[in-house]
Amino acid sequence: MDGIHDLGGRQGFGPVVREEGEPVFHRRWEAFVFTLANRMLAERVCVNVDQFRHAIERIDPVAYLTHGYYGRWLGGMETILIETGNLDPEELTARLLARGGSAHDLVAARPAANPDVVPATDQQGARRELSVAPHFSVGQPVRTSSVPVSGHTRLPAYARGRLGTVTAIQGGWVLPDSNAHGRGEHPQHLYCVRFEGSELWGQESEPGQAVYLDLFESYLFPAEQEAVKP
Amino acid sequence: MSEHSPQEIRAEALESLLVERGFLTGEDVDESIEVYSERVGPMNGARVVAKAWVDPDFRVRLLADATSAIEPFEFQGGEVQKLVVVENTPAVHNVVVCTLCSCYPWALLGLPPTWYKDPAYRSRIVREPRRVLVEFGLSVPDGKEVRVWDSSAEVRYLVLPERPAGTDDLDEAALAALVSREAMIGVAVL
């Protein structure tokens, strides 16, 4: 989806701010959110990591930028708990008010009115053996899809419609675009694709720069007719 | 109560509900803190790097198929289904990001630092890597290629830094102590 999470190449965020001696968790609630997310995945309340990531992508965009990493996770997990019928938002609000919280604070969670139903599965991980051979080969020029996707996808907007070169074949993997929505695993071959900086950023590109992305077969089209600019 | 953010109060309200229901316990939270503070962290990745520096056969296997090469270490904490190790050389500098979320090789580096997950790093490192690296104190010479690895699927990336000069007399454990998290992400060299 064209959400706030798709940050590659966005401008205006300023310098990277680092914290000396940063602890693993700053506050205990961050460790709670981390533990909750892992428990939800283990218990298949959240069925797969694609559903998990998409829930975070769907949170309030202002909260995405201002609530921090574990605030984003909190918004995503709360979204899934409500969508799966495991949490009553009114019960949470009552508990929040009892603990001195305000009903006026921005809430990150954005549960859908008609959420996707992601069926439970015993499948582990995302690697899958494929019986079909890869469509593309190492060294082959490829062009990425230029079409925006409203749901979950792992083709960043900055690399849409761009020309690259396959540098590695990474094996068969569950397709996040369908798996996140409970529409099946539809595993595909995954390719590492190299994009020259000039192809992504034009004349503003820094010299001697390349970006590598791992992209699913359905994101790619053969591009032998087009020359890859060095 | 100003030191408690709204997210903190909300998380604690949710925790109290879910603990009452028995979905998880305070001890589970303590265990997460213990595991990722003590057992899973950059010291794991550093052991891999140091071994690659002293054992040429291991280095070859690591660069060819890192997933299999690190199996004997039996690292816990955060599944790395496929690991790719990319090697810094005099001609190439590598740096890792996840622009779409914050994918990171947990089992080798622990949980990522805040800057790795923040919008500034995720937005800028793919577009102006040299400028971002200068902010980290690393100036990559013009003739050296910068390769940015944007972790867009389940493959996880680790940078194999160049071995620092003057370390010939150090053993594997002493070498591992030199390897920083930042060098294995690729925002520093050693």
XYZ file of C-alpha atoms in Angstrom:
420
model
C 0.000 0.000 0.000
C 1.085 3.565 -0.552
C 1.463 4.082 3.184
C 3.745 6.158 5.357
C 5.853 3.042 6.055
C 7.256 3.050 2.510
C 10.041 5.443 3.429
C 12.828 4.710 0.930
C 13.865 7.919 -0.832
C 11.428 10.195 1.043
C 12.998 13.566 1.786
C 12.893 15.964 4.714
C 13.611 13.747 7.735
C 16.907 15.396 8.626
C 19.989 13.851 10.226
C 20.143 10.337 11.634
C 20.011 10.710 15.418
C 21.934 8.171 17.453
C 21.849 7.482 21.180
C 25.110 6.556 22.908
C 24.847 3.408 25.000
C 21.259 2.806 23.971
C 19.545 0.076 26.045
C 17.785 -2.827 24.294
C 14.472 -1.611 25.753
C 14.102 1.944 27.055
C 11.016 1.204 29.147
C 9.378 -1.994 30.294
C 6.280 -1.412 28.159
C 8.459 -1.779 25.029
C 9.491 -5.260 26.179
C 5.823 -6.049 26.846
C 4.865 -5.074 23.291
C 7.768 -7.129 21.916
C 6.727 -10.131 24.030
C 3.068 -9.727 23.070
C 3.856 -9.691 19.356
C 5.953 -12.836 19.624
C 3.275 -14.574 21.693
C 0.577 -13.599 19.172
C 2.659 -15.091 16.365
C 3.460 -18.235 18.371
C -0.220 -18.739 19.284
C -1.293 -17.865 15.731
C -3.533 -15.047 16.955
C -1.455 -13.306 14.340
C -1.057 -16.040 11.741
C 2.011 -14.880 9.842
C 4.613 -12.084 9.716
C 3.092 -10.643 6.549
C -0.206 -10.058 8.370
C 1.874 -8.606 11.238
C 3.748 -6.175 8.980
C 0.604 -5.125 7.122
C -1.185 -4.355 10.404
C 1.665 -1.974 11.257
C 1.492 -0.402 7.793
C -2.205 0.296 8.337
C -1.886 2.185 11.653
C -2.542 5.910 11.830
C 0.208 7.549 9.712
C 0.848 10.336 12.211
C 1.252 7.730 14.942
C 3.587 5.803 12.634
C 5.975 8.751 12.609
C 5.588 9.849 16.233
C 4.943 6.795 18.432
C 8.299 5.095 17.917
C 9.058 1.525 16.889
C 7.263 -0.201 19.763
C 4.420 2.315 19.546
C 3.969 1.171 15.933
C 4.005 -2.462 17.040
C 1.452 -1.644 19.750
C -0.830 -0.097 17.111
C -0.426 -3.121 14.854
C -1.001 -5.719 17.567
C -4.005 -3.849 18.955
C -5.412 -3.735 15.413
C -5.072 -7.515 15.024
C -6.423 -8.284 18.511
C -9.563 -6.269 17.735
C -9.951 -7.601 14.185
C -9.710 -11.197 15.389
C -12.258 -10.647 18.160
C -9.676 -11.037 20.923
C -10.004 -7.515 22.301
C -12.983 -5.261 22.961
C -11.865 -1.666 22.299
C -14.288 -0.356 24.927
C -12.804 -2.653 27.533
C -9.332 -1.350 26.720
C -10.516 2.265 26.866
C -12.098 1.674 30.278
C -8.863 0.134 31.548
C -6.874 3.024 30.066
C -8.997 5.653 31.790
C -8.776 3.776 35.089
C -4.988 3.955 34.818
C -4.922 7.724 34.325
C -4.853 7.732 30.508
C -6.727 10.203 28.341
C -9.433 9.348 25.830
C -8.126 12.193 23.635
C -4.663 10.812 22.862
C -4.007 9.713 19.297
C -4.677 5.966 18.947
C -2.420 4.176 16.485
C -4.630 1.102 15.959
C -6.828 1.166 12.862
C -8.958 -1.995 12.912
C -10.835 -2.544 9.656
C -14.635 -2.732 9.674
C -14.499 -5.840 7.481
C -11.057 -7.287 8.191
C -9.315 -9.954 6.144
C -9.696 -13.404 7.651
C -6.291 -15.050 7.760
C -6.802 -18.802 8.252
C -4.659 -20.595 10.805
C -1.937 -22.858 9.450
C 0.675 -25.282 10.749
C 3.214 -24.110 8.182
C 6.441 -22.750 9.656
C 8.596 -20.020 8.191
C 8.280 -18.688 4.669
C 10.671 -20.834 2.595
C 8.958 -23.270 0.236
C 10.251 -25.793 -2.268
C 9.023 -24.996 -5.770
C 8.540 -27.532 -8.543
C 8.761 -24.920 -11.295
C 12.069 -23.498 -12.498
C 12.883 -19.813 -11.976
C 11.718 -17.550 -14.803
C 14.776 -15.317 -14.632
C 18.474 -16.035 -14.505
C 21.478 -14.342 -12.938
C 22.703 -11.492 -15.120
C 19.328 -10.984 -16.767
C 17.977 -7.411 -17.051
C 14.527 -7.006 -15.484
C 12.058 -4.175 -15.064
C 9.912 -3.899 -11.939
C 6.162 -3.442 -11.963
C 5.056 0.178 -12.069
C 1.581 -0.506 -10.715
C 0.696 0.696 -7.179
C -0.754 -1.979 -4.879
C -3.389 -1.102 -2.277
C -2.641 -4.111 -0.069
C 0.604 -5.470 1.325
C 3.589 -5.657 -1.007
C 7.359 -5.763 -0.686
C 8.221 -3.735 -3.770
C 9.107 -0.274 -2.408
C 7.661 2.677 -4.329
C 11.132 4.071 -5.099
C 11.942 0.929 -7.099
C 8.695 0.757 -9.109
C 9.051 0.672 -12.883
C 12.863 0.565 -12.664
C 15.425 -1.356 -14.634
C 17.772 -3.668 -12.756
C 19.865 -6.803 -13.092
C 19.301 -10.137 -11.355
C 22.356 -10.903 -9.198
C 21.120 -13.971 -7.281
C 18.232 -16.431 -7.104
C 17.157 -16.719 -3.478
C 14.861 -19.764 -3.625
C 11.100 -20.196 -3.190
C 9.246 -18.074 -0.653
C 5.665 -17.395 0.407
C 4.291 -14.343 -1.425
C 3.632 -11.614 1.177
C 1.132 -9.847 -1.100
C -1.412 -12.681 -0.782
C -0.314 -14.246 2.510
C -0.821 -11.007 4.487
C -4.483 -10.974 3.477
C -5.267 -14.642 4.039
C -5.394 -15.293 0.298
C -2.936 -18.170 0.331
C 0.799 -18.613 0.256
C 1.314 -18.672 -3.533
C 5.064 -19.201 -3.148
C 7.303 -17.753 -5.840
C 10.943 -17.537 -6.729
C 12.696 -14.608 -5.117
C 15.498 -12.701 -6.846
C 18.141 -10.311 -5.648
C 18.108 -7.415 -8.117
C 20.736 -4.692 -8.429
C 19.683 -1.146 -9.367
C 22.230 1.496 -10.286
C 21.898 4.732 -8.331
C 21.377 6.704 -11.539
C 18.412 4.482 -12.485
C 16.726 5.230 -9.152
C 17.710 8.844 -8.525
C 18.744 10.216 -11.908
C 21.440 12.858 -12.107
C 21.199 13.520 -8.368
C 22.539 10.058 -7.626
C 25.804 9.888 -5.723
C 28.663 8.426 -7.792
C 29.335 4.695 -7.575
C 26.104 3.756 -5.826
C 23.881 0.693 -6.212
C 20.848 -0.614 -4.317
C 20.020 -4.316 -3.998
C 16.466 -5.536 -3.328
C 14.991 -9.033 -2.901
C 11.995 -9.114 -5.240
C 9.333 -11.714 -6.026
C 8.960 -13.088 -9.538
C 5.551 -11.442 -10.082
C 7.109 -8.010 -9.448
C 9.474 -8.455 -12.413
C 9.317 -8.405 -16.212
C 12.036 -9.401 -18.684
C 13.886 -6.387 -20.096
C 16.431 -7.753 -22.561
C 15.461 -5.055 -25.053
C 16.481 -2.295 -22.675
C 20.064 -1.415 -21.890
C 20.980 -1.112 -18.213
C 22.810 2.151 -17.705
C 26.061 1.655 -15.830
C 2.914 11.837 35.011
C 4.494 13.624 32.050
C 7.288 11.064 31.773
C 4.714 8.396 30.834
C 3.873 8.659 27.153
C 0.321 7.870 25.993
C 1.745 4.746 24.327
C 3.179 3.592 27.640
C -0.132 4.004 29.467
C -1.990 2.260 26.644
C 0.495 -0.625 26.558
C 0.241 -1.057 30.320
C -3.556 -1.034 30.154
C -3.412 -3.736 27.478
C -0.854 -5.705 29.490
C -3.075 -5.677 32.576
C -6.008 -7.031 30.534
C -3.995 -9.763 28.837
C -2.197 -10.834 32.013
C -5.579 -11.186 33.738
C -6.678 -13.445 30.912
C -3.503 -15.490 31.169
C -2.388 -14.750 27.608
C 1.042 -13.841 28.929
C 2.739 -13.089 32.241
C 5.105 -10.503 33.638
C 7.743 -13.244 33.769
C 7.451 -13.650 29.985
C 8.292 -9.973 29.614
C 11.236 -10.332 32.016
C 12.492 -13.234 29.911
C 12.435 -11.132 26.704
C 14.506 -8.495 28.448
C 16.967 -11.083 29.729
C 17.338 -12.922 26.409
C 17.903 -9.824 24.281
C 20.081 -8.086 26.866
C 22.328 -11.049 27.724
C 22.170 -13.846 25.164
C 21.229 -12.440 21.756
C 23.188 -9.456 20.523
C 26.041 -8.218 18.322
C 28.482 -10.514 20.128
C 26.999 -13.342 18.047
C 27.674 -11.648 14.713
C 31.130 -10.636 15.954
C 32.040 -14.304 16.512
C 31.091 -15.058 12.895
C 33.175 -12.156 11.594
C 36.221 -13.090 13.682
C 36.037 -16.708 12.516
C 35.854 -15.550 8.897
C 39.015 -13.484 9.439
C 41.062 -16.365 10.873
C 39.628 -19.334 8.945
C 39.837 -18.943 5.140
C 37.709 -22.058 4.469
C 34.966 -20.757 6.741
C 35.116 -17.358 5.017
C 34.563 -19.006 1.623
C 31.623 -21.034 2.950
C 30.176 -17.980 4.713
C 30.188 -15.864 1.563
C 28.796 -18.723 -0.552
C 26.030 -19.906 1.830
C 25.953 -18.076 5.146
C 22.767 -19.840 6.309
C 24.540 -23.221 6.388
C 27.894 -21.825 7.468
C 26.545 -20.380 10.730
C 24.499 -23.458 11.701
C 27.229 -24.818 14.039
C 26.992 -21.646 16.161
C 23.381 -22.595 17.077
C 22.335 -18.990 17.619
C 18.924 -18.469 19.244
C 16.442 -15.660 19.178
C 14.763 -14.504 16.029
C 14.630 -16.785 13.072
C 17.026 -16.029 10.247
C 15.631 -18.211 7.466
C 18.265 -17.153 4.967
C 21.379 -15.161 5.752
C 23.566 -13.466 3.163
C 26.948 -12.083 4.212
C 28.326 -9.315 2.005
C 32.036 -8.596 2.122
C 33.677 -5.185 2.301
C 36.750 -4.933 0.090
C 39.092 -2.120 -1.006
C 36.676 -1.580 -3.957
C 33.256 -2.061 -2.318
C 31.557 -0.824 0.849
C 28.271 -2.468 1.900
C 25.515 -1.072 4.120
C 22.192 -2.647 5.200
C 18.711 -1.145 5.666
C 15.033 -2.108 5.591
C 13.092 0.796 4.076
C 9.647 -0.872 4.379
C 9.825 -1.912 8.035
C 12.924 -2.675 10.093
C 14.117 -6.160 9.072
C 17.400 -7.010 10.771
C 19.329 -10.228 11.530
C 18.173 -10.519 15.159
C 19.947 -13.826 15.845
C 23.296 -12.280 14.899
C 22.921 -8.660 15.997
C 20.106 -8.685 18.566
C 17.359 -6.089 18.333
C 18.150 -3.086 16.134
C 19.094 0.330 17.532
C 16.466 3.072 17.316
C 18.250 4.974 14.538
C 18.029 1.890 12.275
C 14.214 1.891 12.682
C 13.704 5.649 12.400
C 12.459 7.405 9.236
C 15.668 9.418 8.718
C 17.908 6.387 8.175
C 15.309 4.332 6.299
C 14.453 7.149 3.894
C 17.938 8.501 3.233
C 20.398 5.592 3.132
C 19.080 4.318 -0.233
C 19.130 7.797 -1.780
C 22.241 9.471 -0.378
C 24.291 6.747 1.337
C 27.598 8.623 1.248
C 26.104 11.667 2.953
C 24.466 9.500 5.623
C 27.691 7.569 6.220
C 29.578 10.850 6.705
C 27.129 11.623 9.539
C 28.264 8.340 11.095
C 31.871 9.530 10.739
C 32.610 7.339 7.733
C 33.853 8.967 4.528
C 33.813 6.464 1.648
C 36.383 7.414 -1.036
C 34.947 8.421 -4.426
C 36.457 5.446 -6.244
C 34.847 2.937 -3.894
C 31.381 1.608 -4.755
C 28.658 1.835 -2.110
C 26.175 -1.049 -2.157
C 22.979 -0.586 -0.161
C 21.127 -3.801 0.729
C 17.429 -3.035 1.282
C 16.015 -6.085 3.128
C 12.710 -6.326 1.283
C 12.006 -10.051 1.834
C 12.968 -12.655 4.476
C 16.643 -12.696 3.472
C 18.775 -11.034 6.156
C 22.076 -9.290 5.472
C 25.265 -8.996 7.510
C 28.332 -7.022 6.456
C 31.721 -8.722 6.767
C 34.033 -5.803 7.604
C 37.656 -5.682 6.463
C 40.043 -6.911 9.129
C 41.842 -3.963 10.738
C 45.577 -3.643 10.107
C 47.929 -4.571 12.933
C 45.788 -7.386 14.311
C 47.893 -10.327 13.105
C 48.828 -11.344 16.641
C 45.259 -11.408 17.964
C 43.342 -14.649 18.443
C 39.722 -15.204 17.412
C 38.226 -14.071 20.737
C 40.317 -10.898 20.812
C 39.331 -10.155 17.207
C 35.623 -10.664 17.992
C 35.920 -8.018 20.714
C 36.951 -5.495 18.035
C 33.864 -6.033 15.850
C 31.119 -3.451 16.408
C 27.424 -3.682 15.609
C 27.798 -0.583 13.401
C 30.517 -2.273 11.322
C 28.261 -5.297 10.715
C 25.403 -3.009 9.565
C 27.918 -1.135 7.420
C 27.706 2.355 8.918
C 31.254 2.060 10.291
C 34.547 0.406 9.404
C 37.094 -1.026 11.833
